[in-house]
């Protein structure tokens, strides 16, 4: 931590870092509203939707695989240098996406763009440790978390505004001047970060990147259940096994072994895995239910979800402030219980759900998720020494994304089977011998009601699962004990 930095300058520097995180998070969701225009420009049709989905999946792929490697690299290079380098990667990727005229190139460049974007959040978390003492990091981390969540919330709206007046390429071209201003401001306001020289474990980096990439690719095909999905799972498991073996023998492992001796660090990662799974269930299920059962348009479904996601930044700021006064476990437990309560209330929704209860239920869950952001990050980073803070921040952030990926896969696989079970006893609406028109209409109406009831039951089950994941996360969160100072944990072990 730079003790010579005034509090005012520290917060100015933090604002610049938060702006970088915001812009990168915005690009994770901005494509939702620009996809139709992209399809027209690339001469794609509805039958190419499987390719178009990779514009989103590819970004998630690059986002998650970059974190562990660049997080550790930031400890060695210095967090400021790594932050600027990640922004440069993001800028180059943005320019490439804007220039792409082929869907395959576009997907590859989205992955490249996300390599820079995925590194920004964990590096920003580590930079907070450079700017503020351990007992003053709660509110700054809350602001970083709020920046990331706000970027995701604003993304679809930003894309809609741009495409109303300009071509979709401007969504990505505008990243370049924005990032240029952020880079210059970073170099001016952010002091040089301390470096902790060590040999970077490239072999470990390749293995963990391969494992995460293969896992993402396998889970993206979870509804196919084909040989390619099995192959990707096998590659992920083997790579993970080799990575664990490498970490146990390397002199300078990518994820220093001593980090895992800190109970709060392990607990924070475990809790974040469950939180990611619960969060993505809500983010997928709410608009899906709105579009299929409640008769809302895609825009209406997005606005419905906004009631939850807009509450996350507010919770993040208050959760950060709470961490400066109370044990990390208090805001974490409160956040998990609020999120679980929100999902439990959602599980009772019917076709008549409306405001104010619609907003109350969704905002309760969103605010609960926001409360978790700072305490989980603090438990992970304040429980390790400064020379591995970037690696710690990267891993705890990765665990949430992995949880989200597993959550989507589980939702797809289990949801399909569950819906088949629910509708299995419903017959086809064929005319019966001797049946009058009125009787046929009544039977069709009854079958429609049965299908609606099956849909409501399925969505209710999804929300119950999300609530259960929040409750389960309370167990590891109980070990996220508060520490006023980081433990004396060496970066290297023999």
Short mmCIF file of C-alpha atoms in Angstrom, two decimals:
data_model
loop_
_atom_site.label_atom_id
_atom_site.label_comp_id
_atom_site.label_asym_id
_atom_site.label_seq_id
_atom_site.Cartn_x
_atom_site.Cartn_y
_atom_site.Cartn_z
CA UNK A 1 0.00 0.00 0.00
CA UNK A 2 1.35 3.43 -0.96
CA UNK A 3 1.39 5.39 2.30
CA UNK A 4 2.42 8.63 0.55
CA UNK A 5 -0.80 8.78 -1.48
CA UNK A 6 -3.46 11.19 -0.20
CA UNK A 7 -6.95 9.82 0.32
CA UNK A 8 -8.36 12.19 -2.31
CA UNK A 9 -5.87 11.11 -4.98
CA UNK A 10 -6.42 7.49 -4.06
CA UNK A 11 -10.14 7.83 -4.77
CA UNK A 12 -9.46 9.73 -8.02
CA UNK A 13 -7.20 6.85 -9.09
CA UNK A 14 -9.89 4.38 -8.03
CA UNK A 15 -12.45 6.22 -10.18
CA UNK A 16 -10.21 5.75 -13.23
CA UNK A 17 -9.77 2.05 -12.47
CA UNK A 18 -13.53 1.70 -11.99
CA UNK A 19 -14.11 3.34 -15.37
CA UNK A 20 -11.92 0.70 -17.03
CA UNK A 21 -13.82 -2.09 -15.30
CA UNK A 22 -17.14 -0.49 -16.31
CA UNK A 23 -16.24 -0.29 -20.02
CA UNK A 24 -15.07 -3.92 -20.11
CA UNK A 25 -18.17 -5.17 -18.26
CA UNK A 26 -20.37 -3.17 -20.63
CA UNK A 27 -19.02 -5.14 -23.59
CA UNK A 28 -19.99 -8.41 -21.96
CA UNK A 29 -23.70 -7.61 -22.37
CA UNK A 30 -23.81 -4.91 -25.06
CA UNK A 31 -24.06 -7.47 -27.88
CA UNK A 32 -27.48 -8.59 -26.66
CA UNK A 33 -29.10 -5.62 -28.41
CA UNK A 34 -26.75 -5.38 -31.42
CA UNK A 35 -26.94 -9.03 -32.51
CA UNK A 36 -29.80 -8.50 -35.01
CA UNK A 37 -27.87 -5.75 -36.82
CA UNK A 38 -24.70 -7.83 -36.76
CA UNK A 39 -26.57 -10.74 -38.35
CA UNK A 40 -27.81 -8.51 -41.18
CA UNK A 41 -24.35 -7.10 -41.90
CA UNK A 42 -22.75 -10.56 -41.88
CA UNK A 43 -25.53 -12.02 -44.09
CA UNK A 44 -26.56 -14.54 -41.43
CA UNK A 45 -30.02 -16.04 -40.99
CA UNK A 46 -31.95 -17.71 -38.21
CA UNK A 47 -30.28 -21.06 -39.01
CA UNK A 48 -26.95 -19.47 -38.04
CA UNK A 49 -28.04 -18.65 -34.50
CA UNK A 50 -25.76 -21.34 -33.10
CA UNK A 51 -22.81 -19.43 -34.55
CA UNK A 52 -24.11 -16.09 -33.29
CA UNK A 53 -24.41 -17.45 -29.76
CA UNK A 54 -20.64 -17.88 -29.79
CA UNK A 55 -20.25 -14.11 -29.94
CA UNK A 56 -21.46 -14.20 -26.33
CA UNK A 57 -19.97 -17.57 -25.35
CA UNK A 58 -16.60 -16.66 -26.88
CA UNK A 59 -16.43 -13.52 -24.76
CA UNK A 60 -17.18 -15.58 -21.65
CA UNK A 61 -14.48 -18.06 -22.71
CA UNK A 62 -11.80 -15.38 -23.07
CA UNK A 63 -13.04 -13.65 -19.93
CA UNK A 64 -12.57 -16.67 -17.67
CA UNK A 65 -9.36 -18.16 -19.06
CA UNK A 66 -7.41 -14.90 -18.77
CA UNK A 67 -7.99 -14.37 -15.08
CA UNK A 68 -5.66 -16.83 -13.30
CA UNK A 69 -2.70 -16.25 -15.64
CA UNK A 70 -2.85 -12.46 -15.87
CA UNK A 71 -3.72 -12.17 -12.18
CA UNK A 72 -0.43 -13.82 -11.24
CA UNK A 73 1.39 -11.88 -13.95
CA UNK A 74 0.15 -8.63 -12.39
CA UNK A 75 1.93 -9.49 -9.12
CA UNK A 76 5.19 -9.93 -11.02
CA UNK A 77 4.92 -6.98 -13.42
CA UNK A 78 3.10 -4.62 -11.10
CA UNK A 79 -0.64 -4.08 -11.04
CA UNK A 80 -0.55 -0.72 -12.86
CA UNK A 81 1.40 -2.09 -15.82
CA UNK A 82 -0.84 -5.16 -16.03
CA UNK A 83 -3.96 -2.97 -15.92
CA UNK A 84 -2.73 -0.79 -18.78
CA UNK A 85 -1.62 -3.85 -20.79
CA UNK A 86 -5.06 -5.44 -20.34
CA UNK A 87 -6.75 -2.25 -21.56
CA UNK A 88 -4.50 -2.26 -24.64
CA UNK A 89 -5.50 -5.88 -25.37
CA UNK A 90 -9.13 -4.89 -24.99
CA UNK A 91 -8.68 -1.94 -27.39
CA UNK A 92 -7.01 -4.06 -30.07
CA UNK A 93 -9.73 -6.69 -29.74
CA UNK A 94 -12.45 -4.01 -29.99
CA UNK A 95 -10.94 -2.63 -33.19
CA UNK A 96 -10.72 -6.14 -34.62
CA UNK A 97 -14.38 -6.88 -33.83
CA UNK A 98 -15.45 -3.61 -35.48
CA UNK A 99 -13.48 -4.50 -38.64
CA UNK A 100 -14.58 -8.16 -38.83
CA UNK A 101 -16.54 -9.21 -41.90
CA UNK A 102 -16.64 -12.95 -41.21
CA UNK A 103 -18.43 -14.67 -38.33
CA UNK A 104 -15.48 -16.92 -37.48
CA UNK A 105 -13.08 -13.98 -37.32
CA UNK A 106 -15.62 -12.08 -35.25
CA UNK A 107 -15.88 -14.89 -32.70
CA UNK A 108 -12.09 -15.23 -32.46
CA UNK A 109 -11.66 -11.50 -31.97
CA UNK A 110 -14.35 -11.46 -29.28
CA UNK A 111 -12.28 -14.06 -27.42
CA UNK A 112 -9.18 -11.91 -27.86
CA UNK A 113 -11.05 -8.82 -26.68
CA UNK A 114 -12.20 -10.68 -23.57
CA UNK A 115 -8.65 -11.69 -22.67
CA UNK A 116 -8.02 -8.06 -21.76
CA UNK A 117 -11.45 -7.47 -20.26
CA UNK A 118 -11.34 -10.57 -18.04
CA UNK A 119 -8.12 -9.46 -16.38
CA UNK A 120 -9.36 -6.00 -15.41
CA UNK A 121 -11.63 -6.97 -12.49
CA UNK A 122 -9.07 -9.03 -10.50
CA UNK A 123 -6.32 -6.50 -11.23
CA UNK A 124 -8.63 -3.71 -10.05
CA UNK A 125 -9.25 -5.64 -6.82
CA UNK A 126 -5.48 -5.96 -6.35
CA UNK A 127 -4.99 -2.23 -7.08
CA UNK A 128 -7.34 -1.40 -4.21
CA UNK A 129 -4.73 -3.05 -1.98
CA UNK A 130 -2.06 -0.77 -3.47
CA UNK A 131 -4.11 2.35 -2.76
CA UNK A 132 -5.70 1.67 0.62
CA UNK A 133 -4.73 0.03 3.93
CA UNK A 134 -6.40 -3.30 4.79
CA UNK A 135 -9.01 -1.79 7.13
CA UNK A 136 -10.04 0.84 4.55
CA UNK A 137 -10.51 -1.41 1.50
CA UNK A 138 -14.18 -2.26 1.99
CA UNK A 139 -15.80 0.83 0.41
CA UNK A 140 -13.28 0.99 -2.50
CA UNK A 141 -13.88 -2.69 -3.30
CA UNK A 142 -17.61 -2.05 -3.15
CA UNK A 143 -17.16 0.71 -5.72
CA UNK A 144 -15.12 -1.58 -8.00
CA UNK A 145 -17.84 -4.23 -7.72
CA UNK A 146 -20.52 -1.63 -8.39
CA UNK A 147 -18.64 -0.48 -11.52
CA UNK A 148 -18.50 -4.03 -12.87
CA UNK A 149 -22.17 -4.72 -12.18
CA UNK A 150 -23.31 -1.33 -13.49
CA UNK A 151 -21.42 -1.95 -16.74
CA UNK A 152 -23.32 -5.19 -17.23
CA UNK A 153 -26.63 -3.45 -16.50
CA UNK A 154 -25.99 -0.53 -18.85
CA UNK A 155 -24.59 -2.69 -21.67
CA UNK A 156 -27.87 -3.61 -23.45
CA UNK A 157 -29.17 -0.04 -23.11
CA UNK A 158 -25.90 1.39 -24.48
CA UNK A 159 -26.04 -0.99 -27.43
CA UNK A 160 -29.64 -0.01 -28.14
CA UNK A 161 -28.84 3.71 -28.11
CA UNK A 162 -25.81 3.31 -30.39
CA UNK A 163 -27.61 1.16 -32.95
CA UNK A 164 -30.52 3.60 -33.04
CA UNK A 165 -28.28 6.34 -34.42
CA UNK A 166 -25.12 4.58 -35.69
CA UNK A 167 -23.94 1.22 -37.06
CA UNK A 168 -23.22 -1.59 -34.60
CA UNK A 169 -19.47 -1.25 -35.21
CA UNK A 170 -19.51 2.02 -33.24
CA UNK A 171 -20.25 0.06 -30.07
CA UNK A 172 -16.69 -1.24 -30.38
CA UNK A 173 -15.01 1.77 -32.04
CA UNK A 174 -16.02 3.96 -29.11
CA UNK A 175 -14.10 1.67 -26.75
CA UNK A 176 -10.84 2.98 -28.23
CA UNK A 177 -11.06 6.68 -27.24
CA UNK A 178 -12.63 5.74 -23.91
CA UNK A 179 -9.82 3.33 -23.08
CA UNK A 180 -7.18 5.79 -24.31
CA UNK A 181 -8.43 8.40 -21.84
CA UNK A 182 -8.49 5.77 -19.07
CA UNK A 183 -4.92 4.66 -19.84
CA UNK A 184 -3.56 8.22 -19.77
CA UNK A 185 -5.45 8.95 -16.55
CA UNK A 186 -4.17 5.71 -15.02
CA UNK A 187 -0.55 6.59 -15.77
CA UNK A 188 -1.04 10.07 -14.28
CA UNK A 189 -3.09 9.29 -11.18
CA UNK A 190 -2.14 5.74 -10.25
CA UNK A 191 1.30 5.43 -8.63
CA UNK A 192 3.69 2.71 -9.71
CA UNK A 193 2.66 -0.57 -8.16
CA UNK A 194 5.19 -2.67 -6.27
CA UNK A 195 6.65 -5.59 -8.20
CA UNK A 196 7.30 -9.01 -6.73
CA UNK A 197 9.79 -10.71 -9.07
CA UNK A 198 9.26 -14.42 -9.54
CA UNK A 199 9.42 -16.96 -12.32
CA UNK A 200 6.08 -17.15 -14.06
CA UNK A 201 4.77 -20.69 -14.30
CA UNK A 202 3.95 -20.78 -18.02
CA UNK A 203 3.29 -24.53 -17.99
CA UNK A 204 0.79 -24.11 -15.16
CA UNK A 205 -0.78 -21.20 -17.01
CA UNK A 206 -1.27 -23.24 -20.16
CA UNK A 207 -2.74 -26.16 -18.20
CA UNK A 208 -5.26 -24.11 -16.21
CA UNK A 209 -6.21 -22.12 -19.32
CA UNK A 210 -6.77 -25.35 -21.24
CA UNK A 211 -8.85 -26.80 -18.40
CA UNK A 212 -11.08 -23.72 -18.09
CA UNK A 213 -11.47 -23.36 -21.85
CA UNK A 214 -12.34 -27.04 -22.31
CA UNK A 215 -14.82 -26.90 -19.41
CA UNK A 216 -16.54 -23.87 -20.97
CA UNK A 217 -16.71 -25.57 -24.37
CA UNK A 218 -18.07 -28.79 -22.83
CA UNK A 219 -20.74 -27.02 -20.81
CA UNK A 220 -21.79 -25.03 -23.88
CA UNK A 221 -22.78 -28.40 -25.43
CA UNK A 222 -24.46 -29.83 -22.34
CA UNK A 223 -27.79 -30.10 -24.16
CA UNK A 224 -26.18 -32.07 -27.01
CA UNK A 225 -24.72 -34.91 -24.92
CA UNK A 226 -22.53 -35.93 -27.82
CA UNK A 227 -19.00 -37.32 -28.19
CA UNK A 228 -17.52 -33.83 -28.60
CA UNK A 229 -18.95 -32.75 -25.26
CA UNK A 230 -17.44 -35.83 -23.60
CA UNK A 231 -14.10 -35.10 -25.27
CA UNK A 232 -14.05 -31.53 -23.97
CA UNK A 233 -14.91 -32.74 -20.47
CA UNK A 234 -12.09 -35.27 -20.65
CA UNK A 235 -9.62 -32.62 -21.79
CA UNK A 236 -10.73 -30.36 -18.93
CA UNK A 237 -10.37 -33.08 -16.28
CA UNK A 238 -6.98 -34.27 -17.52
CA UNK A 239 -5.65 -30.71 -17.80
CA UNK A 240 -6.90 -29.92 -14.32
CA UNK A 241 -5.23 -33.02 -12.92
CA UNK A 242 -1.94 -32.12 -14.59
CA UNK A 243 -2.29 -28.54 -13.31
CA UNK A 244 -2.73 -29.74 -9.71
CA UNK A 245 0.30 -31.99 -10.12
CA UNK A 246 2.28 -29.09 -11.54
CA UNK A 247 1.29 -26.81 -8.66
CA UNK A 248 2.50 -29.36 -6.13
CA UNK A 249 5.96 -29.61 -7.71
CA UNK A 250 6.73 -26.19 -9.25
CA UNK A 251 9.12 -23.86 -7.41
CA UNK A 252 7.01 -20.82 -8.33
CA UNK A 253 3.49 -22.20 -8.98
CA UNK A 254 0.94 -20.08 -10.81
CA UNK A 255 -1.28 -20.22 -7.72
CA UNK A 256 1.14 -20.13 -4.75
CA UNK A 257 0.41 -23.06 -2.46
CA UNK A 258 0.61 -20.92 0.66
CA UNK A 259 -2.58 -19.10 -0.35
CA UNK A 260 -4.57 -22.25 0.26
CA UNK A 261 -3.39 -22.43 3.85
CA UNK A 262 -5.47 -19.33 4.58
CA UNK A 263 -8.86 -20.62 5.63
CA UNK A 264 -10.64 -17.38 4.70
CA UNK A 265 -9.20 -17.54 1.19
CA UNK A 266 -10.46 -21.09 0.57
CA UNK A 267 -13.84 -20.24 2.12
CA UNK A 268 -14.28 -17.15 -0.07
CA UNK A 269 -13.60 -19.15 -3.23
CA UNK A 270 -16.04 -21.89 -2.25
CA UNK A 271 -18.76 -19.37 -1.39
CA UNK A 272 -18.23 -17.51 -4.67
CA UNK A 273 -18.69 -20.72 -6.67
CA UNK A 274 -22.19 -21.20 -5.22
CA UNK A 275 -22.99 -17.49 -5.56
CA UNK A 276 -22.12 -17.60 -9.29
CA UNK A 277 -24.45 -20.55 -9.82
CA UNK A 278 -27.34 -18.86 -8.02
CA UNK A 279 -26.82 -15.52 -9.76
CA UNK A 280 -26.85 -16.91 -13.28
CA UNK A 281 -30.01 -18.93 -12.59
CA UNK A 282 -31.77 -15.68 -11.73
CA UNK A 283 -30.36 -13.80 -14.72
CA UNK A 284 -31.44 -16.52 -17.16
CA UNK A 285 -34.75 -17.56 -15.60
CA UNK A 286 -36.33 -14.13 -15.01
CA UNK A 287 -36.34 -12.91 -18.64
CA UNK A 288 -37.11 -16.43 -19.91
CA UNK A 289 -40.19 -16.63 -17.70
CA UNK A 290 -41.20 -13.12 -18.74
CA UNK A 291 -40.98 -13.98 -22.45
CA UNK A 292 -42.59 -17.43 -22.34
CA UNK A 293 -45.29 -17.30 -19.65
CA UNK A 294 -45.93 -13.67 -18.80
CA UNK A 295 -46.28 -12.51 -22.39
CA UNK A 296 -43.54 -9.88 -22.23
CA UNK A 297 -41.45 -8.79 -25.22
CA UNK A 298 -37.66 -9.27 -25.13
CA UNK A 299 -37.39 -5.64 -24.05
CA UNK A 300 -39.98 -6.22 -21.33
CA UNK A 301 -38.04 -9.25 -20.10
CA UNK A 302 -34.86 -7.20 -19.98
CA UNK A 303 -36.57 -4.42 -18.04
CA UNK A 304 -37.97 -7.03 -15.66
CA UNK A 305 -34.47 -8.38 -14.99
CA UNK A 306 -33.23 -4.81 -14.54
CA UNK A 307 -35.19 -4.69 -11.29
CA UNK A 308 -32.71 -7.24 -9.92
CA UNK A 309 -29.47 -6.21 -11.59
CA UNK A 310 -29.92 -2.49 -10.87
CA UNK A 311 -30.02 -3.26 -7.14
CA UNK A 312 -26.65 -5.06 -7.21
CA UNK A 313 -24.43 -1.92 -7.44
CA UNK A 314 -26.29 -0.30 -4.55
CA UNK A 315 -25.76 -3.40 -2.43
CA UNK A 316 -22.09 -3.54 -3.46
CA UNK A 317 -21.39 -0.03 -2.13
CA UNK A 318 -23.19 -0.64 1.17
CA UNK A 319 -21.57 -4.06 1.56
CA UNK A 320 -18.16 -2.45 1.13
CA UNK A 321 -18.89 0.19 3.76
CA UNK A 322 -20.13 -2.50 6.15
CA UNK A 323 -16.84 -4.41 5.77
CA UNK A 324 -14.94 -1.47 7.23
CA UNK A 325 -16.95 -1.72 10.44
CA UNK A 326 -18.02 -5.32 10.83
CA UNK A 327 -16.76 -8.86 10.42
CA UNK A 328 -16.77 -9.90 6.73
CA UNK A 329 -19.15 -12.70 7.60
CA UNK A 330 -21.95 -10.36 8.68
CA UNK A 331 -22.65 -8.63 5.33
CA UNK A 332 -21.95 -11.92 3.55
CA UNK A 333 -24.51 -13.84 5.59
CA UNK A 334 -27.03 -11.01 5.28
CA UNK A 335 -26.52 -10.87 1.51
CA UNK A 336 -26.92 -14.61 1.08
CA UNK A 337 -30.07 -14.66 3.21
CA UNK A 338 -31.59 -11.73 1.27
CA UNK A 339 -30.77 -13.39 -2.06
CA UNK A 340 -32.27 -16.68 -0.85
CA UNK A 341 -35.37 -14.84 0.40
CA UNK A 342 -35.78 -13.07 -2.93
CA UNK A 343 -35.59 -16.35 -4.86
CA UNK A 344 -37.96 -18.08 -2.44
CA UNK A 345 -40.49 -15.30 -2.97
CA UNK A 346 -40.03 -15.63 -6.75
CA UNK A 347 -40.76 -19.35 -6.52
CA UNK A 348 -44.33 -18.43 -5.59
CA UNK A 349 -44.95 -16.31 -8.68
CA UNK A 350 -48.00 -16.95 -10.84
CA UNK A 351 -49.28 -15.30 -14.02
CA UNK A 352 -50.70 -12.40 -12.01
CA UNK A 353 -47.40 -11.28 -10.46
CA UNK A 354 -47.08 -7.50 -10.80
CA UNK A 355 -45.63 -4.45 -9.10
CA UNK A 356 -44.95 -3.54 -6.40
CA UNK A 357 -44.22 -7.15 -5.35
CA UNK A 358 -42.45 -7.97 -8.61
CA UNK A 359 -39.91 -5.22 -7.98
CA UNK A 360 -39.64 -5.97 -4.25
CA UNK A 361 -38.81 -9.63 -4.83
CA UNK A 362 -36.27 -8.99 -7.59
CA UNK A 363 -34.62 -6.05 -5.83
CA UNK A 364 -34.31 -8.11 -2.63
CA UNK A 365 -32.30 -10.77 -4.44
CA UNK A 366 -30.21 -8.22 -6.35
CA UNK A 367 -29.40 -6.19 -3.26
CA UNK A 368 -28.39 -9.38 -1.47
CA UNK A 369 -25.97 -10.31 -4.26
CA UNK A 370 -24.51 -6.81 -4.12
CA UNK A 371 -23.79 -7.06 -0.40
CA UNK A 372 -21.56 -10.08 -1.07
CA UNK A 373 -19.14 -8.50 -3.52
CA UNK A 374 -16.78 -6.62 -1.22
CA UNK A 375 -16.66 -9.05 1.73
CA UNK A 376 -15.89 -12.06 -0.48
CA UNK A 377 -13.13 -10.14 -2.31
CA UNK A 378 -11.71 -8.87 1.00
CA UNK A 379 -11.73 -12.30 2.62
CA UNK A 380 -9.75 -13.65 -0.34
CA UNK A 381 -7.23 -10.82 -0.74
CA UNK A 382 -6.71 -9.61 2.83
CA UNK A 383 -5.95 -13.13 4.00
CA UNK A 384 -2.87 -13.44 1.78
CA UNK A 385 0.32 -11.42 1.49
CA UNK A 386 0.71 -8.49 -0.88
CA UNK A 387 2.94 -10.35 -3.32
CA UNK A 388 0.18 -12.78 -4.29
CA UNK A 389 -2.82 -10.43 -4.06
CA UNK A 390 -3.31 -10.37 -7.84
CA UNK A 391 -3.37 -14.16 -8.03
CA UNK A 392 -5.81 -14.33 -5.12
CA UNK A 393 -8.14 -11.74 -6.69
CA UNK A 394 -8.00 -13.56 -10.02
CA UNK A 395 -8.90 -16.94 -8.56
CA UNK A 396 -11.81 -15.70 -6.45
CA UNK A 397 -13.21 -13.84 -9.48
CA UNK A 398 -12.73 -16.91 -11.67
CA UNK A 399 -14.66 -19.06 -9.21
CA UNK A 400 -17.76 -16.90 -9.63
CA UNK A 401 -17.56 -17.14 -13.43
CA UNK A 402 -17.04 -20.92 -13.20
CA UNK A 403 -20.07 -21.09 -10.92
CA UNK A 404 -22.09 -19.16 -13.49
CA UNK A 405 -20.94 -21.48 -16.26
CA UNK A 406 -21.86 -24.56 -14.23
CA UNK A 407 -25.17 -22.95 -13.34
CA UNK A 408 -26.13 -22.42 -16.98
CA UNK A 409 -25.13 -25.99 -17.83
CA UNK A 410 -27.10 -27.43 -14.93
CA UNK A 411 -30.11 -25.28 -15.81
CA UNK A 412 -30.03 -26.57 -19.39
CA UNK A 413 -29.49 -30.24 -18.60
CA UNK A 414 -31.76 -30.65 -15.58
CA UNK A 415 -34.40 -28.20 -16.83
CA UNK A 416 -34.95 -30.08 -20.08
CA UNK A 417 -35.45 -33.39 -18.29
CA UNK A 418 -37.65 -31.83 -15.62
CA UNK A 419 -39.93 -30.19 -18.20
CA UNK A 420 -40.27 -33.47 -20.11
CA UNK A 421 -41.38 -35.15 -16.88
CA UNK A 422 -43.92 -32.41 -16.18
CA UNK A 423 -45.53 -32.54 -19.63
CA UNK A 424 -45.15 -36.27 -20.21
CA UNK A 425 -48.69 -37.07 -19.13
CA UNK A 426 -50.29 -34.30 -21.22
CA UNK A 427 -51.84 -35.72 -24.38
CA UNK A 428 -51.73 -34.23 -27.87
CA UNK A 429 -54.73 -32.01 -28.84
CA UNK A 430 -56.11 -34.33 -31.52
CA UNK A 431 -59.85 -34.44 -32.14
CA UNK A 432 -61.65 -37.34 -30.46
CA UNK A 433 -64.44 -39.41 -32.11
CA UNK A 434 -67.89 -37.96 -31.43
CA UNK A 435 -66.46 -34.82 -29.80
CA UNK A 436 -68.27 -31.51 -30.36
CA UNK A 437 -66.42 -28.31 -31.23
CA UNK A 438 -67.13 -26.91 -27.77
CA UNK A 439 -65.79 -30.04 -26.10
CA UNK A 440 -62.65 -29.90 -28.24
CA UNK A 441 -62.08 -26.24 -27.37
CA UNK A 442 -62.57 -26.97 -23.67
CA UNK A 443 -60.09 -29.85 -23.83
CA UNK A 444 -57.54 -27.73 -25.68
CA UNK A 445 -57.97 -24.96 -23.09
CA UNK A 446 -57.44 -27.50 -20.32
CA UNK A 447 -54.27 -28.77 -21.97
CA UNK A 448 -53.02 -25.20 -22.39
CA UNK A 449 -53.59 -24.67 -18.68
CA UNK A 450 -51.68 -27.86 -17.91
CA UNK A 451 -48.74 -26.64 -20.02
CA UNK A 452 -48.82 -23.28 -18.26
CA UNK A 453 -48.89 -24.99 -14.87
CA UNK A 454 -45.94 -27.15 -15.93
CA UNK A 455 -44.02 -24.03 -16.95
CA UNK A 456 -44.79 -22.31 -13.64
CA UNK A 457 -43.67 -25.41 -11.75
CA UNK A 458 -40.42 -25.55 -13.71
CA UNK A 459 -39.57 -21.89 -13.12
CA UNK A 460 -40.53 -22.25 -9.47
CA UNK A 461 -38.10 -25.18 -9.21
CA UNK A 462 -35.35 -23.06 -10.78
CA UNK A 463 -35.85 -20.33 -8.19
CA UNK A 464 -35.89 -22.86 -5.36
CA UNK A 465 -32.56 -24.28 -6.58
CA UNK A 466 -31.09 -20.76 -6.67
CA UNK A 467 -32.30 -20.13 -3.13
CA UNK A 468 -30.81 -23.46 -2.01
CA UNK A 469 -27.41 -22.54 -3.50
CA UNK A 470 -27.44 -19.30 -1.51
CA UNK A 471 -28.21 -21.22 1.67
CA UNK A 472 -25.46 -23.76 0.96
CA UNK A 473 -23.00 -20.88 0.43
CA UNK A 474 -23.56 -19.87 4.07
CA UNK A 475 -21.48 -22.88 5.15
CA UNK A 476 -18.15 -21.85 3.60
CA UNK A 477 -18.92 -18.17 4.25
CA UNK A 478 -18.91 -18.93 7.98
CA UNK A 479 -15.12 -19.41 7.73
CA UNK A 480 -14.44 -16.01 6.12
CA UNK A 481 -13.16 -14.57 9.35
CA UNK A 482 -12.14 -10.92 9.59
CA UNK A 483 -8.48 -9.98 9.59
CA UNK A 484 -7.27 -6.46 10.31
CA UNK A 485 -3.93 -7.19 8.62
CA UNK A 486 -2.95 -9.71 5.93
CA UNK A 487 -1.40 -12.89 7.20
CA UNK A 488 2.32 -13.24 6.76
CA UNK A 489 2.21 -15.67 3.87
CA UNK A 490 5.28 -16.05 1.69
CA UNK A 491 4.90 -16.12 -2.08
CA UNK A 492 7.36 -18.97 -2.55
CA UNK A 493 7.44 -22.36 -0.91
CA UNK A 494 9.98 -25.09 -1.06
#
